[in-house]
XYZ file of C-alpha atoms in Angstrom:
507
model
C 73.184 124.993 -80.125
C 73.007 122.433 -82.828
C 71.848 118.562 -81.914
C 70.245 116.222 -83.894
C 68.358 112.359 -83.595
C 67.791 110.049 -86.008
C 63.657 108.615 -87.347
C 63.416 106.270 -89.625
C 60.820 107.271 -93.483
C 59.133 105.157 -95.459
C 59.773 104.984 -99.008
C 57.582 102.012 -100.488
C 57.527 99.358 -98.122
C 61.194 100.206 -96.988
C 61.919 102.359 -94.380
C 65.347 104.879 -94.914
C 67.179 106.847 -93.056
C 66.298 110.842 -91.808
C 68.593 113.028 -89.501
C 66.184 115.575 -87.501
C 68.571 118.367 -86.694
C 67.517 121.766 -84.541
C 69.771 124.840 -84.166
C 68.409 126.861 -81.449
C 70.632 130.613 -81.683
C 68.897 134.193 -80.806
C 67.715 136.438 -83.025
C 64.307 137.086 -84.408
C 61.708 134.502 -82.462
C 60.229 131.869 -85.008
C 60.045 128.148 -85.484
C 61.194 127.041 -89.254
C 60.991 123.583 -90.724
C 62.636 122.628 -94.021
C 63.931 119.733 -95.937
C 61.376 118.905 -98.107
C 58.193 118.460 -96.131
C 54.489 117.446 -97.174
C 51.836 119.178 -96.002
C 51.423 116.978 -92.378
C 54.933 117.038 -91.315
C 54.404 121.248 -91.473
C 51.608 120.934 -89.270
C 54.336 119.390 -86.520
C 55.093 123.007 -85.776
C 51.649 123.515 -84.147
C 51.797 119.650 -82.164
C 54.754 120.195 -81.195
C 55.217 123.929 -79.454
C 52.173 122.360 -78.083
C 53.353 119.515 -76.697
C 56.590 120.899 -75.328
C 54.949 123.051 -73.424
C 51.817 120.910 -72.003
C 54.623 118.548 -70.762
C 56.015 121.226 -68.739
C 58.848 122.874 -70.681
C 59.319 126.503 -71.489
C 59.793 126.260 -75.598
C 62.401 128.549 -76.142
C 61.582 132.217 -77.562
C 64.488 132.009 -80.830
C 64.817 131.337 -83.896
C 64.445 127.304 -83.970
C 65.591 125.821 -87.389
C 64.768 121.847 -87.720
C 65.433 120.315 -90.784
C 64.874 117.073 -91.522
C 68.265 114.939 -94.020
C 68.073 114.108 -96.839
C 66.286 117.238 -98.510
C 65.798 115.168 -101.984
C 64.102 112.804 -100.582
C 60.140 114.380 -99.454
C 59.150 113.064 -96.268
C 55.031 112.510 -95.478
C 53.770 111.248 -92.174
C 53.755 111.819 -88.249
C 55.848 110.294 -87.399
C 58.735 112.645 -87.130
C 57.598 114.197 -83.941
C 58.222 112.927 -81.307
C 61.946 112.889 -82.678
C 61.438 116.510 -83.645
C 60.716 117.387 -80.755
C 63.711 115.153 -79.044
C 66.119 116.937 -81.631
C 64.969 120.573 -79.681
C 65.134 119.415 -76.255
C 68.817 117.833 -76.441
C 69.872 121.369 -78.467
C 68.072 122.439 -75.211
C 69.834 120.728 -73.313
C 67.279 119.196 -71.855
C 68.863 115.793 -72.503
C 72.031 113.842 -72.625
C 73.802 113.644 -76.120
C 74.986 110.060 -75.234
C 72.360 107.249 -76.018
C 71.029 109.666 -79.157
C 73.679 109.025 -81.646
C 72.566 104.712 -81.922
C 69.083 104.957 -81.059
C 65.800 105.576 -83.778
C 62.724 107.878 -81.873
C 59.125 107.235 -83.890
C 55.536 108.413 -83.274
C 53.736 110.966 -83.900
C 52.288 113.439 -80.824
C 49.006 114.663 -79.621
C 48.518 117.974 -77.993
C 48.587 116.831 -74.632
C 52.013 115.230 -75.118
C 51.224 111.812 -75.903
C 52.668 109.238 -77.950
C 49.594 108.112 -80.654
C 50.751 105.131 -83.548
C 52.028 105.931 -86.434
C 52.209 102.774 -89.892
C 55.462 101.032 -90.426
C 56.926 100.094 -87.639
C 58.133 96.905 -88.333
C 59.782 97.611 -92.345
C 61.682 100.616 -90.321
C 63.020 98.791 -87.747
C 63.824 96.002 -89.697
C 65.710 99.060 -91.895
C 67.292 100.416 -88.634
C 69.109 96.858 -87.445
C 70.114 96.344 -91.053
C 71.757 99.573 -90.414
C 73.432 98.987 -86.765
C 70.868 100.506 -85.215
C 70.083 98.264 -81.963
C 67.372 100.479 -80.300
C 64.603 102.361 -81.346
C 61.951 104.192 -78.557
C 58.520 104.391 -80.562
C 54.924 104.225 -79.236
C 54.357 102.000 -76.546
C 51.290 101.053 -78.716
C 53.593 99.548 -82.197
C 56.543 97.909 -79.360
C 54.977 94.606 -80.008
C 55.080 94.868 -83.500
C 58.436 96.502 -83.367
C 59.633 94.088 -81.367
C 59.136 91.457 -84.428
C 62.246 92.327 -85.558
C 65.548 89.981 -84.705
C 68.396 91.594 -82.306
C 66.601 94.812 -81.735
C 65.768 96.787 -77.762
C 62.904 98.160 -78.526
C 61.642 101.041 -75.886
C 57.759 101.780 -75.901
C 56.841 105.148 -74.855
C 53.072 106.803 -73.871
C 54.110 110.756 -73.930
C 56.941 112.383 -74.429
C 57.956 113.058 -70.618
C 58.748 108.660 -70.982
C 60.570 109.112 -73.601
C 63.088 112.528 -72.450
C 63.422 110.041 -69.127
C 64.328 107.472 -71.023
C 67.406 109.016 -72.541
C 68.586 110.717 -69.718
C 68.243 107.432 -68.243
C 66.346 107.775 -65.223
C 63.263 105.891 -67.204
C 61.178 102.537 -66.365
C 59.796 102.462 -70.002
C 58.769 98.388 -70.994
C 61.628 96.962 -73.357
C 60.446 94.357 -75.780
C 62.401 91.761 -77.699
C 62.004 89.937 -80.412
C 58.977 87.374 -79.610
C 58.861 83.517 -80.661
C 57.547 82.456 -84.155
C 56.054 79.651 -83.665
C 57.398 76.473 -86.112
C 54.499 74.312 -85.907
C 50.779 76.673 -86.712
C 47.700 75.667 -86.716
C 45.548 77.221 -90.214
C 41.948 77.223 -88.710
C 39.459 76.197 -91.947
C 35.479 77.676 -90.287
C 33.267 76.902 -92.717
C 35.578 77.327 -95.623
C 37.613 73.440 -95.998
C 37.164 71.026 -98.928
C 35.089 68.664 -96.844
C 31.976 70.187 -97.545
C 32.505 70.468 -101.326
C 30.431 68.859 -102.834
C 31.380 66.669 -106.584
C 33.232 68.968 -108.205
C 36.164 66.243 -108.780
C 38.621 68.267 -111.546
C 38.050 71.228 -109.617
C 38.867 70.180 -106.451
C 41.803 69.030 -108.079
C 42.799 72.088 -109.934
C 42.784 73.459 -106.999
C 45.558 71.327 -105.446
C 47.782 71.417 -108.265
C 48.019 75.494 -108.499
C 47.983 75.568 -105.144
C 50.974 72.561 -104.745
C 53.465 75.256 -107.751
C 51.389 78.108 -106.354
C 49.856 79.111 -110.038
C 47.104 81.061 -111.752
C 44.133 79.352 -112.083
C 41.269 80.436 -114.041
C 37.421 78.403 -112.632
C 35.394 78.734 -116.010
C 31.492 77.612 -114.766
C 27.919 78.244 -114.979
C 26.810 80.049 -111.752
C 26.197 78.580 -108.361
C 28.372 75.359 -109.381
C 30.684 76.899 -106.344
C 33.667 78.413 -107.864
C 34.305 81.153 -105.284
C 33.707 78.297 -102.298
C 36.548 76.775 -104.150
C 38.600 79.868 -104.252
C 37.645 80.614 -100.515
C 39.558 76.908 -99.690
C 43.043 77.959 -101.567
C 44.062 79.779 -98.080
C 42.891 76.054 -95.992
C 45.430 74.119 -98.410
C 48.414 76.593 -98.710
C 50.814 75.744 -95.833
C 51.874 79.037 -93.168
C 54.003 81.739 -93.642
C 57.757 80.624 -93.071
C 58.883 84.026 -90.385
C 60.858 86.126 -93.282
C 57.829 85.275 -95.415
C 55.673 86.977 -92.363
C 58.193 89.484 -91.405
C 58.094 90.738 -95.304
C 53.808 90.596 -95.305
C 53.281 92.190 -91.814
C 55.783 95.045 -93.445
C 53.265 95.355 -96.515
C 50.070 95.479 -94.293
C 52.666 97.847 -90.990
C 52.448 100.147 -93.824
C 49.393 100.184 -95.225
C 48.009 100.154 -92.123
C 46.528 96.782 -91.701
C 47.881 95.458 -89.254
C 45.349 93.611 -87.048
C 47.373 92.201 -84.748
C 49.638 94.868 -83.651
C 51.503 92.202 -81.369
C 52.552 89.712 -83.710
C 53.388 88.678 -87.145
C 50.875 87.124 -89.616
C 51.623 84.349 -89.976
C 48.733 82.453 -92.894
C 48.674 83.998 -96.500
C 47.231 86.531 -97.744
C 43.678 85.519 -99.191
C 42.483 89.460 -100.945
C 39.674 89.609 -102.911
C 38.927 93.439 -104.669
C 35.846 94.296 -106.116
C 35.024 94.799 -109.304
C 35.012 98.273 -109.396
C 38.296 98.228 -108.309
C 39.840 100.748 -109.992
C 43.962 100.714 -111.891
C 45.419 102.645 -108.502
C 43.999 100.441 -106.310
C 44.647 97.397 -107.712
C 48.637 98.475 -108.035
C 49.276 101.800 -105.575
C 50.167 104.983 -104.966
C 47.778 107.896 -104.972
C 49.579 111.334 -103.298
C 51.183 109.484 -100.747
C 51.515 106.255 -102.037
C 50.767 103.313 -100.859
C 51.042 98.863 -101.676
C 47.517 98.725 -102.863
C 45.676 95.241 -103.723
C 48.848 92.961 -105.434
C 51.194 93.840 -102.790
C 48.844 92.976 -99.809
C 48.121 89.489 -102.202
C 52.598 89.045 -101.886
C 53.215 86.036 -100.535
C 49.095 84.678 -101.003
C 46.207 84.478 -103.445
C 44.896 87.569 -105.398
C 40.951 86.126 -106.332
C 38.865 88.088 -108.364
C 35.742 86.931 -108.193
C 34.008 87.501 -111.625
C 36.840 88.808 -113.667
C 35.335 89.390 -116.662
C 33.571 92.249 -115.037
C 36.849 93.771 -114.301
C 37.626 96.830 -116.489
C 40.230 96.252 -119.037
C 42.845 98.478 -117.530
C 43.173 96.965 -114.029
C 43.262 93.499 -115.693
C 46.219 94.745 -117.915
C 47.857 96.495 -115.361
C 48.589 92.447 -113.594
C 50.468 91.735 -116.893
C 53.732 93.087 -115.503
C 53.967 91.776 -111.894
C 52.487 88.790 -113.253
C 55.446 88.315 -114.445
C 58.128 90.953 -112.827
C 56.722 89.702 -108.746
C 57.283 93.491 -108.387
C 55.378 96.560 -109.558
C 57.144 99.221 -109.960
C 54.988 103.590 -109.159
C 55.924 106.600 -109.881
C 54.666 109.606 -109.393
C 56.062 113.852 -108.653
C 57.933 112.644 -105.242
C 60.481 109.925 -106.615
C 58.803 105.562 -107.625
C 58.430 103.995 -105.265
C 58.474 99.616 -105.781
C 56.162 97.654 -104.697
C 56.952 93.298 -104.592
C 54.488 91.454 -106.231
C 54.999 87.879 -105.478
C 51.485 86.287 -105.976
C 49.068 83.450 -106.845
C 46.419 84.511 -108.922
C 42.960 83.010 -108.658
C 39.563 84.370 -110.933
C 36.409 82.804 -112.115
C 34.464 83.736 -114.973
C 30.899 82.173 -116.089
C 31.099 80.631 -120.047
C 29.158 82.901 -121.813
C 27.248 86.112 -120.303
C 24.010 84.825 -119.134
C 26.277 81.897 -118.216
C 23.553 78.692 -119.285
C 26.198 77.542 -121.451
C 26.785 74.607 -122.647
C 22.969 73.550 -122.025
C 21.971 74.847 -125.463
C 18.584 74.790 -123.888
C 18.781 77.655 -121.361
C 21.754 79.212 -122.966
C 19.969 82.126 -124.450
C 24.061 84.095 -126.119
C 24.768 83.853 -129.699
C 28.187 82.146 -130.507
C 29.137 85.299 -131.148
C 28.210 87.113 -128.083
C 30.304 84.072 -126.324
C 32.700 85.036 -127.691
C 32.988 88.635 -126.861
C 32.771 87.808 -123.506
C 35.526 85.706 -122.877
C 36.823 87.811 -125.013
C 37.202 90.140 -122.312
C 40.886 88.198 -120.885
C 43.428 89.798 -122.882
C 45.735 86.821 -124.941
C 48.655 88.264 -122.956
C 47.084 87.513 -119.468
C 45.600 84.135 -120.312
C 49.018 83.510 -121.146
C 49.699 83.916 -116.879
C 47.089 81.406 -116.126
C 48.228 78.237 -116.075
C 45.651 75.756 -114.676
C 42.339 75.937 -116.343
C 39.309 73.872 -115.431
C 36.332 73.671 -116.007
C 33.047 73.918 -112.847
C 30.087 72.024 -113.873
C 27.220 72.339 -112.495
C 25.890 70.139 -109.609
C 22.803 67.496 -110.157
C 20.268 66.723 -107.632
C 22.237 63.408 -106.302
C 25.334 64.783 -105.553
C 23.626 68.273 -104.006
C 21.566 65.670 -101.574
C 24.967 64.147 -100.805
C 25.504 64.865 -96.888
C 29.276 63.111 -96.906
C 31.957 64.529 -96.677
C 34.897 65.072 -99.130
C 38.046 65.336 -98.804
C 39.118 67.369 -96.524
C 41.325 70.547 -96.273
C 43.633 68.843 -94.103
C 44.562 65.881 -95.839
C 45.619 68.077 -99.084
C 47.179 70.714 -96.863
C 49.692 67.334 -95.825
C 49.967 67.087 -99.861
C 50.415 70.658 -101.212
C 53.116 71.778 -97.513
C 55.193 67.877 -98.718
C 55.514 69.429 -103.070
C 56.638 72.757 -101.377
C 60.300 71.572 -99.135
C 60.802 69.717 -102.603
C 60.453 72.210 -104.598
C 62.407 74.214 -101.537
C 64.922 71.579 -101.668
C 65.448 71.911 -105.441
C 65.510 75.333 -105.800
C 67.796 76.052 -102.610
C 70.329 79.520 -103.340
C 67.842 80.345 -106.635
C 66.085 82.341 -105.813
C 63.174 80.114 -106.617
C 60.501 79.294 -104.715
C 57.933 77.647 -106.649
C 57.674 76.145 -109.864
C 55.462 78.939 -111.298
C 58.364 80.875 -111.153
C 60.381 78.861 -113.160
C 62.320 80.894 -116.177
C 63.086 78.965 -120.259
C 66.332 78.114 -118.479
C 64.847 76.599 -115.184
C 62.524 75.099 -116.901
C 65.235 73.001 -119.146
C 67.403 72.097 -115.737
C 64.933 70.919 -113.518
C 61.674 69.507 -116.658
C 64.005 67.427 -118.410
C 62.077 64.050 -119.570
C 63.206 60.684 -120.282
C 63.582 59.745 -124.600
C 60.338 57.742 -124.897
C 58.333 60.449 -122.441
C 60.032 63.199 -124.757
C 58.594 62.046 -127.689
C 54.822 61.010 -126.874
C 55.101 64.622 -125.751
C 56.256 66.110 -128.869
C 53.325 63.928 -130.226
C 50.396 64.563 -128.105
C 52.617 68.769 -128.566
C 51.480 68.369 -132.676
C 47.794 67.253 -132.078
C 47.188 69.949 -129.806
C 49.170 73.076 -131.633
C 50.325 74.113 -128.774
C 52.316 77.912 -128.853
C 55.850 77.487 -127.128
C 54.528 79.675 -124.193
C 51.535 76.819 -123.824
C 54.286 74.646 -123.771
C 56.748 76.067 -121.463
C 53.840 76.294 -118.732
C 52.744 72.604 -119.363
C 55.503 72.079 -117.977
C 56.077 73.834 -114.895
C 52.113 72.484 -113.764
C 53.967 68.442 -114.805
C 57.212 69.206 -113.354
C 54.179 70.354 -109.691
C 52.052 67.315 -110.000
C 55.190 65.039 -110.632
C 55.994 67.250 -107.126
C 52.869 66.024 -105.873
C 52.677 62.294 -106.298
C 56.329 61.866 -104.650
C 58.304 61.514 -107.683
C 62.231 62.853 -109.292
C 61.089 62.278 -113.014
C 57.928 63.520 -115.006
C 55.997 60.677 -116.230
C 53.389 60.301 -119.075
C 50.372 60.115 -116.534
C 51.506 64.370 -115.533
C 52.421 65.401 -119.036
C 48.492 63.981 -119.722
C 47.022 65.823 -116.313
C 48.843 69.384 -116.742
C 47.080 68.527 -120.678
C 44.397 68.979 -119.647
C 44.628 71.377 -117.027
C 45.845 73.843 -119.990
C 43.773 76.498 -121.003
C 43.676 76.277 -124.964
C 41.643 73.726 -123.921
C 38.625 76.114 -123.450
C 40.194 79.578 -125.269
C 41.304 77.718 -127.950
């Protein structure tokens, strides 16, 4: 007898539908799996056989063939165990067919027939919803995660028996529905609060502007000047994720198996800090069974590269394409995987190998050594850094000052207002922040008055700024004006943007 159930797999971070077909016929007893399967999927043969036996079902002594369609897409993972078992039971006549047509089934089976949690449930449920499927049977431990999607009924099952009882209309399994997403979310700061940052007025301002337009930023300064502390304060001044963003980010972390709290969406923007020894594959994503890398885990948030010059040249260069395209494409023998990569890049580095420059009484580096050190960052990568600030070492008076500076909460309010201005400005354009503007967008949204244009032209001539730097300056100036609550870009906004241009440091 032939029967089939619906399941889902993951390709990149998007789910795809898999039809699990089971055929039981007379012939030499065997259990065959087909459908372009990886090793862990083929191992399901023994898990399913033993789980059925331990659930009280007699495994058919017949020719059993399971096909996972479509056959041209590689299937990997252990989430097909439960749908395989259900398909066999349906072919045996143990399950009614009326609920199978519009229900997807996901889950890994243990030998005692318990259903274990799997990765990627959220994006699979979201994709099923887009296809019109409104009922999903998932592992009990993944039920709250699946319920993050609206308009879908999630049935959490602890074992194979519960899944069979529900499909036969006999079960009392817990049904989950979409969870409420709070509109007002308080972002904790802990010890990473700008009020603890002493001095560094220019760096603090650069941080606020970078957060206001989600601009890439590079901080250069001596060791101990506070570069890392400043960077770690960025999440405390960024507004929380909106619901659609939260679903997108949570889906990425679900696929990667890093969703810490499976009962709620990720609400704060990611802040990812890979070590300087990270490989290019770990940065971009991929592997034998492709999964998101550090770049995609930073989506809608911040990728922080501390001591940026210590990263390998090749690892840094792989950042160039996703910084432009805001996605990363990984090609493997089994197919092509696309991961989102819309992130804010923040890096820190010393001004020279010893870190003491420009204090010539302490610096032991020659000028060629210093230049070679700065040149570890290629010009194409630097061209993608909208803001560059010099973080100066603190003097003793600043270190002994016990007073608090402006808090992260106060700065976040201005950043949130700037984000709202940009949201309204770029409505229905596909752009979220000023940093994402292209050439045509700059022409449209960064119009200068005649007197400001003339002043800006003279400033550009004296500074010998390239065409790409020109666009960066205008985008940053647009953000400065937004933080100032101004519709027009004024001279003071352009002046501040010019001061933050990296040509002042790298030439």
